[in-house]
Amino acid sequence: MKRIGLWCVLGLFFVVTLLISGFTLAAEQKGEVVIATYFPNFYQKGGDIATHASGYPTPNQHVFDSLIWADSEQNMMPGLAKSWKITKSWTDMEFFLRDDVKFHNGDPFTAEDVKFSIETYLRPELKYLFRPLWVRNIKSVDILGPYHIRIVLNQPDPGFVGRLWWGGGVMPKKYREKVGDDGFADKPIGTGPFKWLDYKQDVYWRAEAVKKHFRHTPEYRYLKVMYVPEHSTRLAMLKAGEADIVDAIGPHVPQIKKDPKLRIIWGLYPYLQTIAFADVMFPEEKSPFLDIKVRKAASLAIDREAICKKVLFGAAEPYGEIISPITWGYDPTIKPESYDPEQAKKLLAEAGYPDGFSTTINSTAVQRYYFEAIASNLADVGIKAEMKIWEGATFSEAYRNKKLRGLASRTLWWHCEKHAAADLSDMFLKWMPGAIVTNDEIHNSILSGMKAQSEEDMIAVGKKLSKMVRESRLVLNAWVNHQPYGVSTKIAYWEPQLGAIPATAWELIRLKK
């Protein structure tokens, strides 16, 4: 797998200055690309990226621009910042901004907009995803000139710049202050390759390509992104020509391959599927899962190989590590947990549950088909897990508010990073919304691990954190996913971003003439 990542070069003090191409002007833009995804587009209010609370921020990547952006290999590239420098402590970052960019309404982009955007993300009532981390760590945002800005952190955070790309789109200060939060959610304005047209909350958003863009001008005119959670509906839309790219699932792959009008494009290593033992955070409730023997028994009960082959049709592979294959400290010799139902029963008996027990297993509707297989495996050893199926937005809310009990679906990492402490911080730092299970040892080790600067030190941090999380058994490692996309012959070119889910970079799509 070729993977360089956002943090491919680290030094004691480094300056990034890359060649900046001028605005690209497309030929006549024709046609519409329709994307049907099972990932909710609206973990936010309308198009307001400052209210983004979970999941993947697709409008941020297309209607807005960030200081940096990442190419299909997730290499760090210039965005609204044409260059930047970061001190060896990872706490002082200067960005030198482009002076030739305008927002979609014609207002010029300046450092004032960057400072305003970061301060907007920190407003508590907007409940922005990264606010719990940023509000603790951003010491100051200083304007050094109209196109020069400095961000100072309280402590090292190697993942900060990557998060500016992923979810730190820049909003126009003058416009947002004029129309207010509700007005901005209804009619957002950015500097991205697409300008917002319309939307229906929790259903779709639609945008029109700009005529020229400094990164890449789309070759087609309209983009429509639809939230379609029903797997069969997305496949039917693809076959009927109602969608051009759909998030497929494993069982779709054989059907799509048989259709000469369709093809599969794979997105590799987008996320690690785990199951969190949510009860461990509530010791007063006396759950069986408080006993590590019971947690190990649950893991031994899962036939990962069979589920990956027969249920997911090769769209996943059993995985033993906690960190991603591109993260410093990754150890390919760590094998997945073996399938051993008899040993699972023995451990349950030793823990005082010879006849098993009842619990709940929580998943989203789109995950139901493989979580049913997991529940069946658990039942075989005596763990009777009642399925509780959630829609994406309600699951996210219950997750953030720590309302889940029993077992809960959890993607441990996605958009994987080179630095293990940065990659695991979203899911194990106590104040982060994703920290449904954690402990003091892991939390403190991530904070101290953030200070690692040399590659040698970061490898050591990755190995330490991986071992710590695996031995804690706070989560049950299931498998690493590979995302199949069903694509129509209308699409001449599209390369999914490595490690992304959903894989975007939709401005790079080319249509057949």
Coordinates of C-alpha atoms in Angstrom, one line a residue:
M1 CA 0.0 0.0 0.0
K2 CA 1.4 3.4 -0.9
R3 CA 0.8 5.8 1.8
I4 CA 2.8 8.9 2.8
G5 CA 0.4 10.7 5.1
L6 CA -0.1 14.2 6.4
W7 CA 3.1 13.9 8.5
C8 CA 5.5 12.5 6.1
V9 CA 8.3 14.9 7.1
L10 CA 9.1 15.9 10.6
G11 CA 12.1 17.9 11.8
L12 CA 13.3 19.9 14.8
F13 CA 12.2 23.0 12.9
F14 CA 10.7 22.9 9.5
V15 CA 9.3 25.2 6.9
V16 CA 6.8 24.1 4.3
T17 CA 6.9 26.1 1.1
L18 CA 5.4 24.4 -1.9
L19 CA 4.8 25.5 -5.4
I20 CA 1.5 27.2 -5.8
S21 CA -0.2 26.9 -9.1
G22 CA -2.4 29.7 -10.3
F23 CA -6.2 29.5 -10.6
T24 CA -7.2 26.7 -13.0
L25 CA -10.0 27.5 -15.5
A26 CA -12.1 24.6 -16.7
A27 CA -13.6 24.2 -20.1
E28 CA -17.3 24.5 -20.3
Q29 CA -18.7 22.8 -17.3
K30 CA -21.5 20.4 -18.0
G31 CA -23.4 17.7 -16.2
E32 CA -24.1 16.7 -12.7
V33 CA -22.5 14.1 -10.4
V34 CA -24.8 12.4 -7.9
I35 CA -23.2 10.8 -4.8
A36 CA -25.3 8.5 -2.7
T37 CA -23.7 7.7 0.7
Y38 CA -24.7 6.0 3.9
F39 CA -22.7 8.5 5.9
P40 CA -25.0 11.2 7.2
N41 CA -24.2 14.6 5.6
F42 CA -25.9 16.5 8.3
Y43 CA -24.1 16.0 11.6
Q44 CA -24.5 19.7 11.4
K45 CA -27.2 22.4 10.9
G46 CA -27.5 22.9 7.1
G47 CA -24.2 24.1 5.7
D48 CA -22.8 25.5 9.0
I49 CA -19.5 23.7 9.4
A50 CA -19.1 25.2 12.8
T51 CA -21.9 23.0 14.1
H52 CA -20.3 19.8 12.8
A53 CA -20.6 17.4 15.7
S54 CA -19.6 14.0 14.3
G55 CA -18.9 11.9 11.2
Y56 CA -17.3 13.3 8.1
P57 CA -17.7 16.9 7.1
T58 CA -18.3 16.6 3.3
P59 CA -19.4 20.3 2.8
N60 CA -16.1 21.4 4.5
Q61 CA -14.1 19.6 1.9
H62 CA -15.9 21.1 -1.1
V63 CA -17.8 24.3 -0.3
F64 CA -15.0 25.6 1.9
D65 CA -11.2 25.6 1.9
S66 CA -8.9 25.2 4.8
L67 CA -5.4 26.5 5.4
I68 CA -4.0 23.2 3.9
W69 CA -5.6 20.4 2.0
A70 CA -4.6 16.8 1.4
D71 CA -4.3 15.0 -2.0
S72 CA -5.4 11.5 -2.8
E73 CA -2.4 10.1 -0.8
Q74 CA -3.2 12.5 2.0
N75 CA 0.0 14.4 1.4
M76 CA 0.0 17.8 3.0
M77 CA -0.5 20.5 0.4
P78 CA -1.0 24.2 0.3
G79 CA -4.6 25.5 0.6
L80 CA -5.5 29.0 1.7
A81 CA -2.0 29.0 3.2
K82 CA 0.7 29.0 0.5
S83 CA 3.4 28.1 3.1
W84 CA 3.8 27.6 6.8
K85 CA 6.4 27.0 9.4
I86 CA 6.1 25.0 12.7
T87 CA 8.6 25.2 15.6
K88 CA 10.1 22.0 17.0
S89 CA 7.9 22.1 20.0
W90 CA 4.7 21.8 17.8
T91 CA 3.2 24.7 19.7
D92 CA 3.9 27.7 17.4
M93 CA 2.7 27.7 13.8
E94 CA 2.8 30.5 11.3
F95 CA 0.8 30.5 8.1
F96 CA 1.4 32.7 5.1
L97 CA -1.8 33.2 3.2
R98 CA -2.8 33.6 -0.4
D99 CA -3.7 37.1 -1.3
D100 CA -5.7 36.3 -4.5
V101 CA -8.7 34.4 -3.1
K102 CA -12.2 35.6 -2.8
F103 CA -15.3 34.1 -1.1
H104 CA -18.2 33.0 -3.3
N105 CA -19.9 36.4 -2.7
G106 CA -16.9 38.3 -3.9
D107 CA -15.5 39.3 -0.5
P108 CA -11.7 39.1 -0.2
F109 CA -10.2 36.4 2.0
T110 CA -7.8 37.6 4.7
A111 CA -6.3 36.6 8.0
E112 CA -9.3 38.2 9.8
D113 CA -11.4 35.4 8.4
V114 CA -9.1 32.7 9.7
K115 CA -9.0 34.1 13.2
F116 CA -12.8 34.6 13.1
S117 CA -13.4 31.0 11.9
I118 CA -11.3 29.4 14.7
E119 CA -13.0 31.6 17.3
T120 CA -16.4 30.5 15.9
Y121 CA -15.4 26.9 16.2
L122 CA -14.7 27.5 19.9
R123 CA -18.2 28.9 20.7
P124 CA -19.7 26.3 23.1
E125 CA -23.2 26.6 21.9
L126 CA -22.3 25.4 18.4
K127 CA -21.0 22.1 19.8
Y128 CA -18.2 21.7 17.2
L129 CA -16.5 18.3 17.1
F130 CA -13.0 19.5 18.0
R131 CA -13.9 22.2 20.4
P132 CA -13.2 20.1 23.6
L133 CA -9.6 19.7 22.4
W134 CA -9.1 23.1 20.8
V135 CA -10.6 25.1 23.6
R136 CA -8.0 23.6 26.0
N137 CA -5.1 23.9 23.6
I138 CA -5.4 27.0 21.5
K139 CA -3.6 29.7 23.4
S140 CA -3.9 32.5 20.8
V141 CA -4.6 33.2 17.2
D142 CA -2.6 36.3 16.3
I143 CA -2.9 38.3 13.1
L144 CA 0.6 39.4 12.0
G145 CA -0.5 41.0 8.8
P146 CA -3.4 40.9 6.3
Y147 CA -2.1 37.5 4.9
H148 CA 0.0 36.3 7.8
I149 CA -1.3 34.5 10.9
R150 CA 0.1 32.7 13.9
I151 CA -1.5 30.0 16.0
V152 CA 0.0 29.3 19.4
L153 CA -0.9 26.1 21.4
N154 CA -0.6 25.4 25.1
Q155 CA 0.9 22.0 24.5
P156 CA 2.2 20.0 21.5
D157 CA -0.4 18.7 19.2
P158 CA 1.1 17.1 16.0
G159 CA -2.4 16.4 14.7
F160 CA -3.6 20.0 14.8
V161 CA -2.7 21.0 11.3
G162 CA -4.2 17.9 9.9
R163 CA -7.5 18.7 11.7
L164 CA -7.4 22.2 10.2
W165 CA -7.6 20.4 6.8
W166 CA -10.2 17.8 7.8
G167 CA -12.6 20.1 9.6
G168 CA -11.3 23.7 9.8
G169 CA -12.9 25.4 6.8
V170 CA -12.5 29.1 6.7
M171 CA -15.8 31.2 6.9
P172 CA -16.2 34.8 5.8
K173 CA -16.3 37.0 8.9
K174 CA -18.2 39.9 7.4
Y175 CA -20.9 37.7 5.8
R176 CA -21.5 35.5 8.8
E177 CA -21.8 38.4 11.2
K178 CA -24.3 40.0 8.8
V179 CA -26.6 37.0 8.3
G180 CA -26.1 35.3 11.7
D181 CA -25.8 31.7 12.5
D182 CA -29.2 30.6 11.1
G183 CA -28.6 32.6 7.9
F184 CA -25.2 31.1 7.4
A185 CA -26.5 27.5 8.0
D186 CA -29.1 28.1 5.3
K187 CA -26.8 29.9 2.8
P188 CA -23.2 29.2 3.6
I189 CA -20.4 30.8 1.7
G190 CA -16.8 29.6 1.4
T191 CA -13.9 29.7 -1.0
G192 CA -14.1 26.0 -2.1
P193 CA -14.4 24.6 -5.6
F194 CA -18.2 24.4 -5.2
K195 CA -20.7 27.0 -4.1
W196 CA -23.7 26.0 -2.1
L197 CA -27.0 25.9 -3.9
D198 CA -29.7 24.2 -1.8
Y199 CA -30.3 21.4 0.7
K200 CA -32.9 19.4 2.6
Q201 CA -31.8 18.7 6.1
D202 CA -30.8 15.1 6.6
V203 CA -31.5 14.3 2.9
Y204 CA -29.1 16.0 0.5
W205 CA -27.0 19.1 -0.3
R206 CA -26.3 20.4 -3.8
A207 CA -23.7 22.7 -5.1
E208 CA -22.4 24.3 -8.3
A209 CA -18.8 24.4 -9.5
V210 CA -17.1 27.7 -9.5
K211 CA -15.7 29.0 -12.8
K212 CA -12.1 28.9 -11.6
H213 CA -10.4 27.7 -8.4
F214 CA -6.9 28.1 -7.2
R215 CA -6.6 24.3 -6.4
H216 CA -8.6 22.6 -9.0
T217 CA -11.6 23.7 -11.0
P218 CA -14.2 21.0 -11.4
E219 CA -14.9 19.8 -15.0
Y220 CA -18.6 19.3 -14.4
R221 CA -21.2 21.8 -13.2
Y222 CA -23.3 20.3 -10.4
L223 CA -22.6 18.1 -7.4
K224 CA -25.4 16.5 -5.4
V225 CA -24.6 14.5 -2.2
M226 CA -27.5 12.4 -0.9
Y227 CA -27.8 10.6 2.4
V228 CA -29.3 7.2 1.5
P229 CA -29.0 4.8 4.5
E230 CA -30.8 1.9 2.8
H231 CA -28.2 -0.3 1.2
S232 CA -30.6 -1.8 -1.4
T233 CA -31.8 1.7 -2.4
R234 CA -28.3 3.0 -3.1
L235 CA -27.6 -0.1 -5.3
A236 CA -30.9 0.4 -7.1
M237 CA -30.0 4.1 -7.7
L238 CA -26.7 3.1 -9.2
K239 CA -28.2 0.5 -11.5
A240 CA -31.0 2.9 -12.6
G241 CA -28.6 5.7 -13.4
E242 CA -30.0 7.9 -10.6
A243 CA -26.6 8.0 -8.8
D244 CA -23.1 8.0 -10.3
I245 CA -21.1 6.9 -7.2
V246 CA -22.5 5.0 -4.3
D247 CA -21.1 3.7 -1.0
A248 CA -21.4 0.0 -1.6
I249 CA -21.2 -2.8 0.9
G250 CA -19.6 -6.2 0.7
P251 CA -22.7 -8.1 -0.6
H252 CA -23.0 -5.6 -3.4
V253 CA -19.6 -6.3 -4.9
P254 CA -20.5 -9.5 -6.8
Q255 CA -23.6 -7.8 -8.2
I256 CA -21.7 -4.7 -9.4
K257 CA -18.9 -6.7 -10.9
K258 CA -21.4 -8.7 -13.0
D259 CA -22.9 -5.5 -14.5
P260 CA -20.9 -4.2 -17.6
K261 CA -22.2 -0.7 -17.0
L262 CA -20.7 -0.5 -13.5
R263 CA -17.4 -1.0 -11.7
I264 CA -15.9 -1.1 -8.2
I265 CA -13.3 1.3 -6.9
W266 CA -11.8 0.5 -3.6
G267 CA -11.0 2.9 -0.8
L268 CA -8.3 1.2 1.4
Y269 CA -7.9 1.3 5.2
P270 CA -10.6 3.9 5.9
Y271 CA -11.3 2.8 9.5
L272 CA -10.9 0.2 12.2
Q273 CA -14.2 -1.4 13.3
T274 CA -14.2 -2.1 17.0
I275 CA -16.9 -2.7 19.6
A276 CA -16.7 -0.7 22.8
F277 CA -17.5 -2.2 26.2
A278 CA -19.5 0.9 27.2
D279 CA -20.4 -0.5 30.6
V280 CA -16.8 -0.2 31.9
M281 CA -17.4 3.6 32.4
F282 CA -20.3 2.9 34.8
P283 CA -18.9 0.6 37.5
E284 CA -21.8 1.4 39.8
E285 CA -24.1 -0.5 37.4
K286 CA -22.3 -3.9 38.1
S287 CA -22.1 -5.1 34.5
P288 CA -20.4 -8.4 33.7
F289 CA -18.2 -6.5 31.3
L290 CA -16.4 -5.0 34.2
D291 CA -14.5 -8.3 34.4
I292 CA -11.7 -8.4 31.8
K293 CA -12.2 -12.2 31.5
V294 CA -15.7 -11.5 30.2
R295 CA -14.4 -8.9 27.7
K296 CA -11.8 -11.4 26.5
A297 CA -14.5 -14.1 26.2
A298 CA -16.6 -11.8 24.0
S299 CA -13.6 -11.3 21.7
L300 CA -12.9 -15.0 21.5
A301 CA -16.5 -15.6 20.5
I302 CA -16.3 -13.6 17.3
D303 CA -15.5 -15.5 14.1
R304 CA -13.8 -12.7 12.3
E305 CA -12.6 -14.7 9.3
A306 CA -16.0 -16.0 8.5
I307 CA -17.7 -12.7 8.9
C308 CA -15.2 -10.9 6.7
K309 CA -15.5 -13.6 4.0
K310 CA -19.1 -14.6 4.1
V311 CA -20.9 -11.4 5.3
L312 CA -18.6 -8.6 4.2
F313 CA -17.5 -10.4 1.0
G314 CA -13.9 -9.3 1.4
A315 CA -14.6 -5.7 2.2
A316 CA -12.8 -6.2 5.5
E317 CA -10.0 -8.2 7.0
P318 CA -9.4 -9.4 10.6
Y319 CA -7.0 -7.0 12.3
G320 CA -5.0 -7.4 15.5
E321 CA -3.3 -4.0 15.9
I322 CA -4.9 -0.9 17.4
I323 CA -3.0 1.7 15.2
S324 CA -3.2 1.9 11.5
P325 CA -0.7 0.4 9.0
I326 CA 0.8 3.9 8.3
T327 CA 1.1 5.0 11.9
W328 CA 4.5 5.1 13.5
G329 CA 4.8 2.0 15.8
Y330 CA 2.6 -0.3 13.8
D331 CA 3.5 -3.9 14.2
P332 CA 2.4 -6.3 11.4
T333 CA 3.2 -9.3 13.6
I334 CA 0.3 -8.6 15.9
K335 CA -2.3 -11.1 14.9
P336 CA -6.1 -10.9 15.3
E337 CA -7.8 -12.5 18.3
S338 CA -8.4 -16.2 17.5
Y339 CA -11.9 -17.7 17.2
D340 CA -12.2 -20.0 20.2
P341 CA -15.8 -20.3 21.5
E342 CA -14.9 -23.1 23.9
Q343 CA -12.3 -21.0 25.6
A344 CA -14.8 -18.2 25.7
K345 CA -17.3 -20.4 27.5
K346 CA -14.6 -21.4 30.0
L347 CA -13.7 -17.8 30.8
L348 CA -17.4 -16.9 31.3
A349 CA -17.7 -19.8 33.8
E350 CA -14.6 -18.7 35.6
A351 CA -16.1 -15.2 35.8
G352 CA -19.3 -16.5 37.4
Y353 CA -21.4 -16.7 34.3
P354 CA -21.6 -20.4 33.3
D355 CA -25.0 -19.9 31.8
G356 CA -24.1 -16.6 30.1
F357 CA -26.0 -13.3 30.5
S358 CA -28.0 -10.8 28.6
T359 CA -26.8 -7.4 27.3
T360 CA -27.4 -4.9 24.5
I361 CA -25.4 -4.4 21.3
N362 CA -25.8 -1.0 19.7
S363 CA -25.1 -0.2 16.0
T364 CA -26.3 2.0 13.3
A365 CA -28.9 0.9 10.7
V366 CA -26.3 0.7 8.0
Q367 CA -24.2 -1.7 10.1
R368 CA -27.0 -4.0 11.0
Y369 CA -26.3 -6.8 8.6
Y370 CA -22.9 -7.6 10.1
F371 CA -23.7 -6.8 13.7
E372 CA -26.4 -9.5 13.5
A373 CA -23.6 -11.9 12.7
I374 CA -21.6 -10.6 15.7
A375 CA -24.7 -11.0 17.9
S376 CA -25.2 -14.6 16.7
N377 CA -21.5 -15.4 17.6
L378 CA -22.0 -14.0 21.0
A379 CA -25.2 -16.0 21.6
D380 CA -23.3 -19.2 20.7
V381 CA -21.2 -18.8 23.9
G382 CA -24.1 -17.6 26.1
I383 CA -23.9 -13.8 25.7
K384 CA -27.4 -12.9 24.6
A385 CA -27.0 -9.5 23.0
E386 CA -30.3 -7.8 22.0
M387 CA -29.8 -5.7 18.9
K388 CA -30.5 -2.0 19.3
I389 CA -30.5 -0.2 16.0
W390 CA -30.0 3.5 15.7
E391 CA -30.2 6.0 12.9
G392 CA -26.9 7.8 12.3
A393 CA -27.7 11.2 13.9
T394 CA -29.4 9.7 17.0
F395 CA -26.6 7.2 17.5
S396 CA -24.1 10.0 17.4
E397 CA -26.0 12.0 19.9
A398 CA -26.4 9.0 22.3
Y399 CA -22.7 8.3 21.8
R400 CA -21.5 11.8 22.6
N401 CA -23.8 12.0 25.7
K402 CA -22.6 8.7 27.0
K403 CA -26.0 7.1 27.0
L404 CA -25.0 3.8 25.4
R405 CA -24.8 0.7 27.5
G406 CA -23.6 -2.9 26.8
L407 CA -21.7 -3.1 23.6
A408 CA -21.5 -0.3 21.1
S409 CA -20.1 0.0 17.5
R410 CA -17.0 2.2 17.5
T411 CA -14.7 3.2 14.7
L412 CA -11.4 3.5 16.5
W413 CA -9.6 5.5 13.8
W414 CA -10.4 6.9 10.4
H415 CA -8.3 9.3 8.2
C416 CA -5.4 7.7 10.0
E417 CA -2.4 9.8 11.0
K418 CA 1.3 9.0 11.3
H419 CA 1.5 10.1 15.0
A420 CA -0.3 7.5 17.2
A421 CA -1.0 10.0 20.0
A422 CA -2.7 12.3 17.6
D423 CA -4.6 9.5 15.9
L424 CA -5.9 8.0 19.1
S425 CA -6.7 11.3 20.8
D426 CA -10.2 11.7 19.4
M427 CA -11.3 8.3 20.9
F428 CA -9.4 8.2 24.2
L429 CA -8.8 11.7 25.6
K430 CA -11.5 12.0 28.2
W431 CA -12.9 15.3 27.1
M432 CA -13.4 14.3 23.4
P433 CA -16.9 13.4 22.3
G434 CA -15.6 10.0 20.9
A435 CA -14.2 8.9 24.3
I436 CA -17.0 6.5 25.1
V437 CA -14.4 4.3 26.9
T438 CA -11.0 5.2 28.2
N439 CA -9.0 5.3 31.4
D440 CA -6.5 7.5 33.2
E441 CA -3.4 5.6 32.0
I442 CA -4.4 5.8 28.3
H443 CA -5.5 9.4 28.6
N444 CA -2.3 10.6 30.3
S445 CA -0.1 8.5 27.9
I446 CA -1.7 10.2 24.9
L447 CA -1.0 13.7 26.4
S448 CA 2.6 12.8 27.1
G449 CA 3.0 11.1 23.8
M450 CA 2.0 14.3 22.0
K451 CA 5.4 15.7 22.9
A452 CA 7.3 13.1 20.9
Q453 CA 9.1 14.7 18.0
S454 CA 11.7 12.4 16.5
E455 CA 10.6 9.4 14.4
E456 CA 12.2 7.1 16.9
D457 CA 10.3 8.6 19.8
M458 CA 7.0 8.5 17.9
I459 CA 7.5 4.8 17.0
A460 CA 8.0 4.1 20.7
V461 CA 4.8 6.1 21.5
G462 CA 2.9 4.1 19.0
K463 CA 4.0 0.8 20.3
K464 CA 3.3 1.8 23.9
L465 CA -0.2 3.1 23.2
S466 CA -1.1 0.1 21.1
K467 CA 0.0 -2.3 23.8
M468 CA -1.8 -0.3 26.5
V469 CA -5.1 -0.2 24.6
R470 CA -5.0 -3.9 23.6
E471 CA -4.2 -5.0 27.1
S472 CA -7.0 -2.9 28.6
R473 CA -9.6 -4.6 26.4
L474 CA -11.8 -1.6 26.6
V475 CA -12.6 -2.3 23.0
L476 CA -13.0 -5.5 21.0
N477 CA -11.0 -5.4 17.8
A478 CA -13.0 -6.7 14.9
W479 CA -11.5 -5.9 11.5
V480 CA -10.2 -3.2 9.3
N481 CA -12.5 -2.1 6.6
H482 CA -11.9 -1.5 2.9
Q483 CA -14.7 0.6 1.4
P484 CA -16.1 -0.5 -2.0
Y485 CA -17.6 2.2 -4.2
G486 CA -20.0 1.4 -7.0
V487 CA -19.3 3.6 -10.0
S488 CA -21.2 4.1 -13.2
T489 CA -19.5 4.3 -16.6
K490 CA -20.4 8.0 -16.7
I491 CA -17.4 8.5 -14.5
A492 CA -14.1 8.6 -16.5
Y493 CA -11.8 9.2 -13.5
W494 CA -12.0 9.3 -9.7
E495 CA -9.4 8.3 -7.2
P496 CA -10.6 7.9 -3.6
Q497 CA -8.5 9.4 -0.9
L498 CA -6.5 6.8 0.8
G499 CA -7.7 6.1 4.4
A500 CA -10.8 8.3 3.9
I501 CA -14.4 7.5 4.6
P502 CA -16.3 8.5 2.6
A503 CA -13.5 9.1 0.1
T504 CA -14.1 12.6 -1.3
A505 CA -12.0 14.9 -3.5
W506 CA -15.1 15.0 -5.7
E507 CA -13.8 18.1 -7.4
L508 CA -11.3 15.9 -9.2
I509 CA -13.9 13.7 -10.8
R510 CA -13.9 13.6 -14.6
L511 CA -16.8 12.6 -16.7
K512 CA -16.7 10.7 -20.0
K513 CA -17.0 13.0 -23.0

